[in-house]
Short mmCIF file of C-alpha atoms and ligand atoms in Angstrom, two decimals:
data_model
loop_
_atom_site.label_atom_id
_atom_site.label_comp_id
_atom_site.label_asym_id
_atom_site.label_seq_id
_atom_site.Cartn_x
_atom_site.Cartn_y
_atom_site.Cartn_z
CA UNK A 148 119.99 98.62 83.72
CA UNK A 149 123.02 98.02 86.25
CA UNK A 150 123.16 101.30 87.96
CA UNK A 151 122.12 104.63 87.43
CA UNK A 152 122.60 104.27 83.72
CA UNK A 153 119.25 104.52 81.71
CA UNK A 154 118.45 101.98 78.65
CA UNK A 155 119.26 103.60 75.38
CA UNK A 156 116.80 103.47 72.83
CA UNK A 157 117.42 104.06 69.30
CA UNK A 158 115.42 106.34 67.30
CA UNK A 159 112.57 103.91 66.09
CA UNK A 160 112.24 102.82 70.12
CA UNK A 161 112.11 106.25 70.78
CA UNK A 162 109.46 106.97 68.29
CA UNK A 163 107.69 103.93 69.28
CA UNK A 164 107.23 105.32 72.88
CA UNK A 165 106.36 108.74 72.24
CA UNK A 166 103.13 107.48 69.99
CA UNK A 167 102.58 104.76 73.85
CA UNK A 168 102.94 107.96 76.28
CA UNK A 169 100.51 109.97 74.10
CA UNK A 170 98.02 107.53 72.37
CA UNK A 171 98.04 104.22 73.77
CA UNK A 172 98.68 104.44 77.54
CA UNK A 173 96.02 107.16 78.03
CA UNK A 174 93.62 105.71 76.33
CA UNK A 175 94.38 101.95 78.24
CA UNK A 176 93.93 104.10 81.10
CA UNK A 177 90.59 105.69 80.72
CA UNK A 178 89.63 101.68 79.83
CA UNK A 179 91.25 100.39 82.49
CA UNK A 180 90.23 103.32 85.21
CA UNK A 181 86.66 103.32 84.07
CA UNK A 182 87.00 98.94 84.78
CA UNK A 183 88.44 99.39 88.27
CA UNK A 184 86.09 102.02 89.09
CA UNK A 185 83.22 100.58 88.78
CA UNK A 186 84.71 97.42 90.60
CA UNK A 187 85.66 99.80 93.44
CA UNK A 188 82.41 101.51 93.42
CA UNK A 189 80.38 97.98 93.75
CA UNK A 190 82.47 96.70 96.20
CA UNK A 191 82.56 99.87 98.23
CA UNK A 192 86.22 100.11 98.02
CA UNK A 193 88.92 103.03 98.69
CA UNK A 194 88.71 104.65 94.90
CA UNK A 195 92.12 106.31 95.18
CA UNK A 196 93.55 103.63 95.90
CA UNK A 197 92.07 101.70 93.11
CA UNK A 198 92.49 104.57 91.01
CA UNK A 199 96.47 104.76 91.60
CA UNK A 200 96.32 100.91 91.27
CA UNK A 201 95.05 101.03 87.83
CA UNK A 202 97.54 103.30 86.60
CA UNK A 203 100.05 101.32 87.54
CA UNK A 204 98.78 98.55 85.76
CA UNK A 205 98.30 100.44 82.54
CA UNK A 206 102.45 101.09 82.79
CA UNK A 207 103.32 97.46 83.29
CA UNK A 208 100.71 96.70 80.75
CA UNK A 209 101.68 99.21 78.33
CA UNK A 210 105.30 100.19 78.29
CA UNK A 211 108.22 97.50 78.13
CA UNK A 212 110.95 97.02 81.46
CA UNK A 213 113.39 99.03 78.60
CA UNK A 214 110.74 101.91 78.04
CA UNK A 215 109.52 101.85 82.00
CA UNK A 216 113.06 102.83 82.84
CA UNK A 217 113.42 105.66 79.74
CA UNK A 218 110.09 107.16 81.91
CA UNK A 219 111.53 106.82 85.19
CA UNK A 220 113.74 108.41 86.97
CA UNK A 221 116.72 105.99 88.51
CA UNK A 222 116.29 104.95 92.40
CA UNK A 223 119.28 106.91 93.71
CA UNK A 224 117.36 110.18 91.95
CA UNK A 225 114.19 109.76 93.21
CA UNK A 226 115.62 109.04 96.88
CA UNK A 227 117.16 112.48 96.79
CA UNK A 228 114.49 114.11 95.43
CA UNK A 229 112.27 112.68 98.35
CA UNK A 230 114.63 113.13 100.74
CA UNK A 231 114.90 117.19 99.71
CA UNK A 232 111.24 117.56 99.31
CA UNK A 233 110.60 115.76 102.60
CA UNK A 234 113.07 117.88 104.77
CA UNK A 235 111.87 120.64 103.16
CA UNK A 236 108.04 120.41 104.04
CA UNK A 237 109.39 118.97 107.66
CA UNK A 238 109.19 121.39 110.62
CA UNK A 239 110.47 119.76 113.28
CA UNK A 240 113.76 119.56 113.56
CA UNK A 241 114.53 115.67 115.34
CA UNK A 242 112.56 114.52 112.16
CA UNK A 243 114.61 116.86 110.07
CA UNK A 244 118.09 115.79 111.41
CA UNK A 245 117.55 111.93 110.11
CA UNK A 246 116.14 113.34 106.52
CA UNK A 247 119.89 113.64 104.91
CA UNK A 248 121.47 112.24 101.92
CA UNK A 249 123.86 109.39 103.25
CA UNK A 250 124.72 106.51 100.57
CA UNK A 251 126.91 103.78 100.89
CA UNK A 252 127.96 101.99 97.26
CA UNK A 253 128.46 98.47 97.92
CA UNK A 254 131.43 96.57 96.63
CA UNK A 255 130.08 95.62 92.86
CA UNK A 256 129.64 99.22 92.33
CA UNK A 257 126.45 98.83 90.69
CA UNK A 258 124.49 98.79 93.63
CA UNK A 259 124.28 100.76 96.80
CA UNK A 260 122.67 101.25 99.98
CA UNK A 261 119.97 104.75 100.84
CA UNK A 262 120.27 104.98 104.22
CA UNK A 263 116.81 106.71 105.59
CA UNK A 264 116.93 108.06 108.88
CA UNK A 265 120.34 108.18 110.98
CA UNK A 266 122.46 105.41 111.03
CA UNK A 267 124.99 106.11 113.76
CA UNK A 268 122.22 106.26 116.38
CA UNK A 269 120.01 103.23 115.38
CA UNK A 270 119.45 100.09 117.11
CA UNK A 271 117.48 98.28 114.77
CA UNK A 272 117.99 98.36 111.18
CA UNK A 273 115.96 97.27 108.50
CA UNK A 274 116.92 96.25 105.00
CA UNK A 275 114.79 96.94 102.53
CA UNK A 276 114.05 95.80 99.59
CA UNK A 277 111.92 97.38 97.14
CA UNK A 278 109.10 96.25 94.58
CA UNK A 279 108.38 96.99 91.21
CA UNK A 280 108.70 93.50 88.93
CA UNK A 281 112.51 93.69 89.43
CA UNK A 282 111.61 96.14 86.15
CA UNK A 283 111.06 99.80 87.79
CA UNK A 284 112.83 101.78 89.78
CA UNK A 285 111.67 102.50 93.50
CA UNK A 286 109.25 105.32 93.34
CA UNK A 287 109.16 108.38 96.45
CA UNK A 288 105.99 106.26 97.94
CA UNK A 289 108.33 103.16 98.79
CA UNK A 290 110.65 105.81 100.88
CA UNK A 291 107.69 107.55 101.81
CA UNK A 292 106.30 104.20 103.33
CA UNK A 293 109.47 103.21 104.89
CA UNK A 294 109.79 106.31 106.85
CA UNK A 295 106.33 105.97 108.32
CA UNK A 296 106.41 102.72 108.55
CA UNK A 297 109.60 101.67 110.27
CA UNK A 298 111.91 104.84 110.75
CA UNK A 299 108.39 106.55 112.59
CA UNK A 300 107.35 103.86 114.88
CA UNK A 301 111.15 103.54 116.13
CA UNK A 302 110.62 107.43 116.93
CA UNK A 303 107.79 106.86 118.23
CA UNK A 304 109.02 103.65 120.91
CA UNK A 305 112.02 105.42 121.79
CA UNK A 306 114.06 102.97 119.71
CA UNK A 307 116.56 104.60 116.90
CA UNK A 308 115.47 102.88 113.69
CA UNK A 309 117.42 103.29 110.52
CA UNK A 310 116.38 101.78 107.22
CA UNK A 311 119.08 100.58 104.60
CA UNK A 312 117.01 101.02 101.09
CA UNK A 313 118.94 98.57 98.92
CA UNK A 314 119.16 100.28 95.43
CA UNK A 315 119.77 97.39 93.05
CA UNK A 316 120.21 96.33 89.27
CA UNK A 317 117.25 96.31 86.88
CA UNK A 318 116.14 93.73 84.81
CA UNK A 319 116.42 92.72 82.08
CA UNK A 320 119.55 93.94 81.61
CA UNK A 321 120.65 92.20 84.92
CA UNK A 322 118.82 88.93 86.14
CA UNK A 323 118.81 86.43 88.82
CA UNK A 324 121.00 86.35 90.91
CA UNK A 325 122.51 89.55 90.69
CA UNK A 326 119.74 91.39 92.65
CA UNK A 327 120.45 88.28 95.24
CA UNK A 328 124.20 89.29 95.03
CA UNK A 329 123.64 92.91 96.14
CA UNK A 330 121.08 91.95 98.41
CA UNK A 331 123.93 89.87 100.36
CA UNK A 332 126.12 92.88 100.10
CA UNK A 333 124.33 95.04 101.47
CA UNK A 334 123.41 92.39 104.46
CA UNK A 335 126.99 92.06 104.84
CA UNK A 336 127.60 95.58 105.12
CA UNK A 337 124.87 96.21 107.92
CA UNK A 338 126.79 93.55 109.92
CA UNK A 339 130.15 94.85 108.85
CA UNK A 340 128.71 98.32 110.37
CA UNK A 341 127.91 96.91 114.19
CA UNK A 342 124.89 95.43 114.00
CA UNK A 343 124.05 92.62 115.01
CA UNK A 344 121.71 89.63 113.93
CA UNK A 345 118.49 89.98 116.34
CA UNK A 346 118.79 93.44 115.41
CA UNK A 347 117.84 93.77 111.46
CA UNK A 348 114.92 92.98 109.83
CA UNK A 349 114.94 92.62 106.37
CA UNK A 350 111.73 92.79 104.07
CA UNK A 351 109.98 94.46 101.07
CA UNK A 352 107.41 94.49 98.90
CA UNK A 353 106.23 92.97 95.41
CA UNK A 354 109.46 91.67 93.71
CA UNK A 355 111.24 93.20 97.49
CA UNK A 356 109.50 90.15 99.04
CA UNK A 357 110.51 87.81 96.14
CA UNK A 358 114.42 89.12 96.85
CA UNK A 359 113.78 88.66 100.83
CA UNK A 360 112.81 85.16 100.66
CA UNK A 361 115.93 84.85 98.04
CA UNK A 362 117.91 86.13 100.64
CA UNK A 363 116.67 84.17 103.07
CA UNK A 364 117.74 81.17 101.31
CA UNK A 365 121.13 81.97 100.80
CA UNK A 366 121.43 82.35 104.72
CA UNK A 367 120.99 79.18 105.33
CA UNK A 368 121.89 77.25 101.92
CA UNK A 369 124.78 80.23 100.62
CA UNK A 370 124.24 80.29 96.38
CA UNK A 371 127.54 80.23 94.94
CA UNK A 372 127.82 83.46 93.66
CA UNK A 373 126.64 85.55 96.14
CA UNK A 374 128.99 86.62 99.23
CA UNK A 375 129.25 84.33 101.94
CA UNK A 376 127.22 85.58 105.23
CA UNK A 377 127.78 83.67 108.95
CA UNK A 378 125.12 84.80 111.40
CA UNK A 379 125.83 84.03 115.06
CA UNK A 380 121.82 84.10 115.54
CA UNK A 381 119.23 84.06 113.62
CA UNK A 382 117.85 88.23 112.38
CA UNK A 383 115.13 89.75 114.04
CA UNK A 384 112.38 89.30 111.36
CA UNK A 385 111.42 89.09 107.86
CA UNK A 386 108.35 90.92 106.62
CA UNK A 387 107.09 90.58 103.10
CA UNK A 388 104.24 92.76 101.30
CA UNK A 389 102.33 91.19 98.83
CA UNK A 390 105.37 88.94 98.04
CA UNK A 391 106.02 87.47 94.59
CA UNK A 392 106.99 83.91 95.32
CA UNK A 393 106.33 81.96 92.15
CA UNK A 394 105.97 81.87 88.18
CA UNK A 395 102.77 79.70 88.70
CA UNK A 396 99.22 82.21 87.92
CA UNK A 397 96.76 79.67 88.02
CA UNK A 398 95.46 79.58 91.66
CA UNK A 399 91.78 80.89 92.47
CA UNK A 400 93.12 84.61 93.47
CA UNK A 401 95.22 84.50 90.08
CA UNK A 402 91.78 84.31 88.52
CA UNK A 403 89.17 86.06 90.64
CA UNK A 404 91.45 89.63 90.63
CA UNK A 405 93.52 89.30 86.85
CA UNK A 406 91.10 92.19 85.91
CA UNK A 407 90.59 94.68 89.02
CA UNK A 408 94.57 94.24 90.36
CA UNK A 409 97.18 96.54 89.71
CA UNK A 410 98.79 93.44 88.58
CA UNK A 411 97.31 91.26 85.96
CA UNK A 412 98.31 87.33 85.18
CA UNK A 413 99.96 88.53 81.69
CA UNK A 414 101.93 90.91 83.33
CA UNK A 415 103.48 88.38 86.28
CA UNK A 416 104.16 85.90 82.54
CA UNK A 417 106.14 89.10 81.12
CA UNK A 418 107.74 89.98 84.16
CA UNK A 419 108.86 86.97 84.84
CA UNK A 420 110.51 86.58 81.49
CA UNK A 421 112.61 90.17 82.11
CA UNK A 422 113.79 88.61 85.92
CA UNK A 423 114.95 84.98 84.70
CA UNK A 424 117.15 83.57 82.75
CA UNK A 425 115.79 80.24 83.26
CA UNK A 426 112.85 80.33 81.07
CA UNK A 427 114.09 77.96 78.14
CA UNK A 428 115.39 75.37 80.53
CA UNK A 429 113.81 72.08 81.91
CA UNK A 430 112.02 72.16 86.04
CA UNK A 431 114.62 69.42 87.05
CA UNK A 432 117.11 72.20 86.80
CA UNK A 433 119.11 72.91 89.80
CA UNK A 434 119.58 76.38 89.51
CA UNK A 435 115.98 77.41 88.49
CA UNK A 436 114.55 75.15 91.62
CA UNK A 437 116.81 77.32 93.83
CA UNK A 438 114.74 80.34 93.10
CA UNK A 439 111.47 78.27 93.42
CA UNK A 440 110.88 77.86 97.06
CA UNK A 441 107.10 77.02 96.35
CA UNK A 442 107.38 74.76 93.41
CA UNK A 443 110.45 73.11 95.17
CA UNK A 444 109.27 72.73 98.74
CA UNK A 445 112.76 71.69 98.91
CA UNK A 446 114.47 71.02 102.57
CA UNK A 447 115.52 74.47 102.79
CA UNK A 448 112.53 75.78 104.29
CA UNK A 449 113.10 73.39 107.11
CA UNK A 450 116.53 75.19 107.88
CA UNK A 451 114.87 78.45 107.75
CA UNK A 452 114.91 78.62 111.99
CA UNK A 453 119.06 79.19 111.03
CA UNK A 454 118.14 83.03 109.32
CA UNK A 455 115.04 84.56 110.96
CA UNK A 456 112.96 84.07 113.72
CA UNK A 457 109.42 85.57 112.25
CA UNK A 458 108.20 86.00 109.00
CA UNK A 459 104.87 88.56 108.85
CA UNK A 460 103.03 88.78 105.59
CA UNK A 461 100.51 90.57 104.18
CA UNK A 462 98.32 90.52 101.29
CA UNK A 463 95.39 92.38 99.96
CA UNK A 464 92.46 89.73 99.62
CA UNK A 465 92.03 91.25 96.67
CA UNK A 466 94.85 90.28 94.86
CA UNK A 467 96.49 87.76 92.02
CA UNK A 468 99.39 87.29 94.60
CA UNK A 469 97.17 86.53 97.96
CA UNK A 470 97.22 82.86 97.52
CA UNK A 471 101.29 82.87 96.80
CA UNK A 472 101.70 84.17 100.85
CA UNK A 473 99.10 82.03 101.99
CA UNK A 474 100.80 78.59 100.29
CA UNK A 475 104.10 79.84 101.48
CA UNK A 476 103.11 80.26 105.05
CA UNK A 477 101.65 76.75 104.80
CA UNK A 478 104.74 75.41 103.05
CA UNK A 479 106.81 76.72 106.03
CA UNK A 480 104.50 75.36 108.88
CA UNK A 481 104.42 72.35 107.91
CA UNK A 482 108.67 72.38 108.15
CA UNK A 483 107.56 72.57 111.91
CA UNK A 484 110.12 74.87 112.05
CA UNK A 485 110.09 77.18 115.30
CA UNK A 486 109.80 80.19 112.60
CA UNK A 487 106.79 81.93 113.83
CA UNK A 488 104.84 82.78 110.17
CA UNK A 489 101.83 85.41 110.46
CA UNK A 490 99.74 86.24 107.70
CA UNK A 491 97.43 89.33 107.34
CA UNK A 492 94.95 89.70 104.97
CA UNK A 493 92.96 93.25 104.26
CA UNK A 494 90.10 92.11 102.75
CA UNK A 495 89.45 95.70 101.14
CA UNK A 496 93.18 95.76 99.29
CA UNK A 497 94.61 95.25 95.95
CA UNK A 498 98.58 94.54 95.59
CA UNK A 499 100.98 96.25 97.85
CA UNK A 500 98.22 98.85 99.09
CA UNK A 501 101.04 100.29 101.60
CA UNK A 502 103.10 101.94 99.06
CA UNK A 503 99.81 103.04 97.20
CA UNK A 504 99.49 104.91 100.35
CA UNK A 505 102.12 105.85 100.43
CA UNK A 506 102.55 107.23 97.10
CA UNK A 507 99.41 109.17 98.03
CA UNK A 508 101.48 110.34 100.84
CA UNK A 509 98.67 109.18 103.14
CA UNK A 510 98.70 106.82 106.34
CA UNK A 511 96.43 104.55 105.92
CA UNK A 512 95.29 101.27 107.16
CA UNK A 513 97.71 99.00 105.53
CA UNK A 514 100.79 101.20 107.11
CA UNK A 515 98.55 101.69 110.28
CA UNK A 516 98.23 97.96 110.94
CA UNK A 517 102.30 97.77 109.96
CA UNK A 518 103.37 100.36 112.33
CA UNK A 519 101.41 97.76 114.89
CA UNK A 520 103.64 95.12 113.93
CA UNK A 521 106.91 96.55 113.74
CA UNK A 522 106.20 98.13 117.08
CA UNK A 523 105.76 94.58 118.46
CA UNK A 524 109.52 93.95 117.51
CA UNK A 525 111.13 97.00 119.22
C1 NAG B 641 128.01 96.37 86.69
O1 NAG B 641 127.23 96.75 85.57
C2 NAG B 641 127.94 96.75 84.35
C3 NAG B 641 127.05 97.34 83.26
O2 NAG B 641 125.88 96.56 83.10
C4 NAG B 641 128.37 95.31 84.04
O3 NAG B 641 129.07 95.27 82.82
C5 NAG B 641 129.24 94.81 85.17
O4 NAG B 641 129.57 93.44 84.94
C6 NAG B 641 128.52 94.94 86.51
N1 NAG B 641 129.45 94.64 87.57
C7 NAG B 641 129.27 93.59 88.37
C8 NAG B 641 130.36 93.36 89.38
O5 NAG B 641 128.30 92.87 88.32
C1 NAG B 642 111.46 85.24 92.33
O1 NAG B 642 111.16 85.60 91.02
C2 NAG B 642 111.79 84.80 90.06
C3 NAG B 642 111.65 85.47 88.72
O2 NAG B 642 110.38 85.37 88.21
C4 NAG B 642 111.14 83.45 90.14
O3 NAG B 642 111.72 82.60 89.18
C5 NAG B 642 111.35 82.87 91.52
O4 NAG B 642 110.60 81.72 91.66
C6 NAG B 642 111.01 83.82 92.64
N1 NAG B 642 111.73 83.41 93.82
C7 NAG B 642 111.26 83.48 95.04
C8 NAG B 642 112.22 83.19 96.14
O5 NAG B 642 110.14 83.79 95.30
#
């Protein structure tokens, strides 16, 4: 899906996911919900969380990238439904003045950037980059979580803090690198607008932390077709949640969590089939070890000083992904780069437990202990 345009499904496809919606996907979730219960319950876990985290399984599990974005409604939509709903239900009116509509299409014209919270005042900026398997669109908890998060705690440390929400292409209908293309847009267009290097922060979550690190990459090592970017000095920070950094779902968290995370190891196989284009073509190749930073080790990551300064990660120790960030950090330290890496692990959490909360509209202790960080920065 390249913008705001929805898949179209002819009338057997149709068909097909009416009998999902009603037959399949509840009953996958009652299996499914009953499973993670019980793990939650043992393990004395947070069982909304868990809850929330099984039904987005059962939609990854159940429905195809195609059919996930007949269900859901576009990025740009939901972003002005939240931002409505959320000005509406705000009292005070300094929080109110930064909740407005402001969007910025960036030159390929199928992407653009949601600007949450007021640009012309902020200092720091952060470019974000959303999750969802490069499949779904954002959902109202990822601007929900960016508000408290980032645009909050700048409130908060009397430092203006705008976020740029990058709204990008969809796979499968648009693959690697094109999501890397508008991420460097939209880069280019925060530095364009004033700001400068040791002033943005760019992260996300899920597939958003796959894109970062993809971004990353072409900062110091520019891919070919994505627009060139110069930094004077290297940006602020990178922060990645729960990152997706490889096609490899063998490690011990891979295994341990395949049946009580919101992702599952079948699910990473199929979603990595939607995001790449690679698939049928031998390791050696030099354009699928450019988006393989931990298979490829590759001297990049000793050049990685060039485009940030930190990188913070965190990961729920309950998760497929948790041993991805933890071989990345490793992979970067020993670079002996001066890249300061930190990596935080909840032992309580699942995948991306921040925008659980805040899909739950909650502030909990994954966006607690993020708010702590990102304060550190300002
Ligand atoms: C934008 O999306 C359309 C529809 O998928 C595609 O045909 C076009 O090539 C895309 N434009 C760019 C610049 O990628
Ligand atoms: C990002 O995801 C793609 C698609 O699955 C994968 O091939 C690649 O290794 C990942 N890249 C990074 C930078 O993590």
């Amino acid at each position: 899906m390249a913008n705001n345009v929805k898949p179209h499904l002819s009338i057997g496809e149709k068909l097909k996911l009416i009998g999902l919606s009603l037959f399949v996907a509840p009953c996958m979730l009652a299996i499914v919900g009953a499973q993670v219960l019980l793990f939650a319950f043992r393990n004395n876990l947070n069982i909304r969380l868990y809850l929330l985290s099984a039904g987005v399984r059962v939609i990854f599990s159940t429905f195809t990238a195609r059919e996930i974005q007949t269900l859901l409604p576009p990025t740009e939509d939901v972003y002005r439904a939240w931002i409505q709903r959320k000005a509406r239900l705000t009292k005070d009116p300094a929080l109110k003045e930064r909740l407005q509509c402001d969007i910025k299409r960036l030159p390929d014209g199928n992407s653009s950037i949601l600007w949450v919270g007021n640009r012309h005042k902020a200092r720091k900026v952060v470019l974000y980059l959303h999750g969802g398997g490069y499949v779904m669109p954002s959902q109202a908890g990822h601007f929900e979580c960016v508000w408290n998060t980032f645009v909050l705690s700048g409130l908060e440390s009397d430092t203006e803090v705008t976020v740029a929400f990058l709204q990008y292409s969809l796979a499968p209908a648009s693959k690697v690198p094109v999501q890397l293309r508008q991420a460097a847009f939209a880069l280019s267009e925060i530095l364009k607008a004033g700001f400068s290097a040791k002033d943005i922060v760019i992260g996300g979550d899920s597939a958003g932390g796959n894109l970062t690190m993809q971004t990353l990459k072409h900062l110091v090592e520019p891919h070919p077709e994505a627009c060139h970017i110069a930094l004077d000095e290297p940006l602020s920070a990178a922060v990645l949640v729960s990152p997706w950094l490889s096609t490899e779902y063998s490690s011990s968290s891979c295994l341990e969590y395949d049946s009580s995370d919101m992702l599952s190891r079948a699910v990473m196989r199929s979603l990595t089939a939607d995001a790449s284009i690679y698939e049928q073509q031998s390791d050696s190749d030099e354009t699928n070890s450019w988006a393989k930073p931990l298979e490829c080790r590759g001297a990049w990551l000793g050049k990685l000083h060039n485009a940030v300064r930190k990188i913070h990660m965190t990961v729920g120790g309950r998760e497929i992904l948790a041993d991805q960030a933890t071989s990345m950090a490793k992979a970067i330290e020993a670079m002996k780069t001066d890249v300061q890496v930190t990596v935080e692990s909840d032992p309580n959490a699942a995948h991306d437990f921040i925008v659980a909360e805040g899909i739950l509209e909650q502030v909990g202790e994954a966006t607690i202990k993020m708010k702590q960080w990102f304060k550190g920065l300002l």
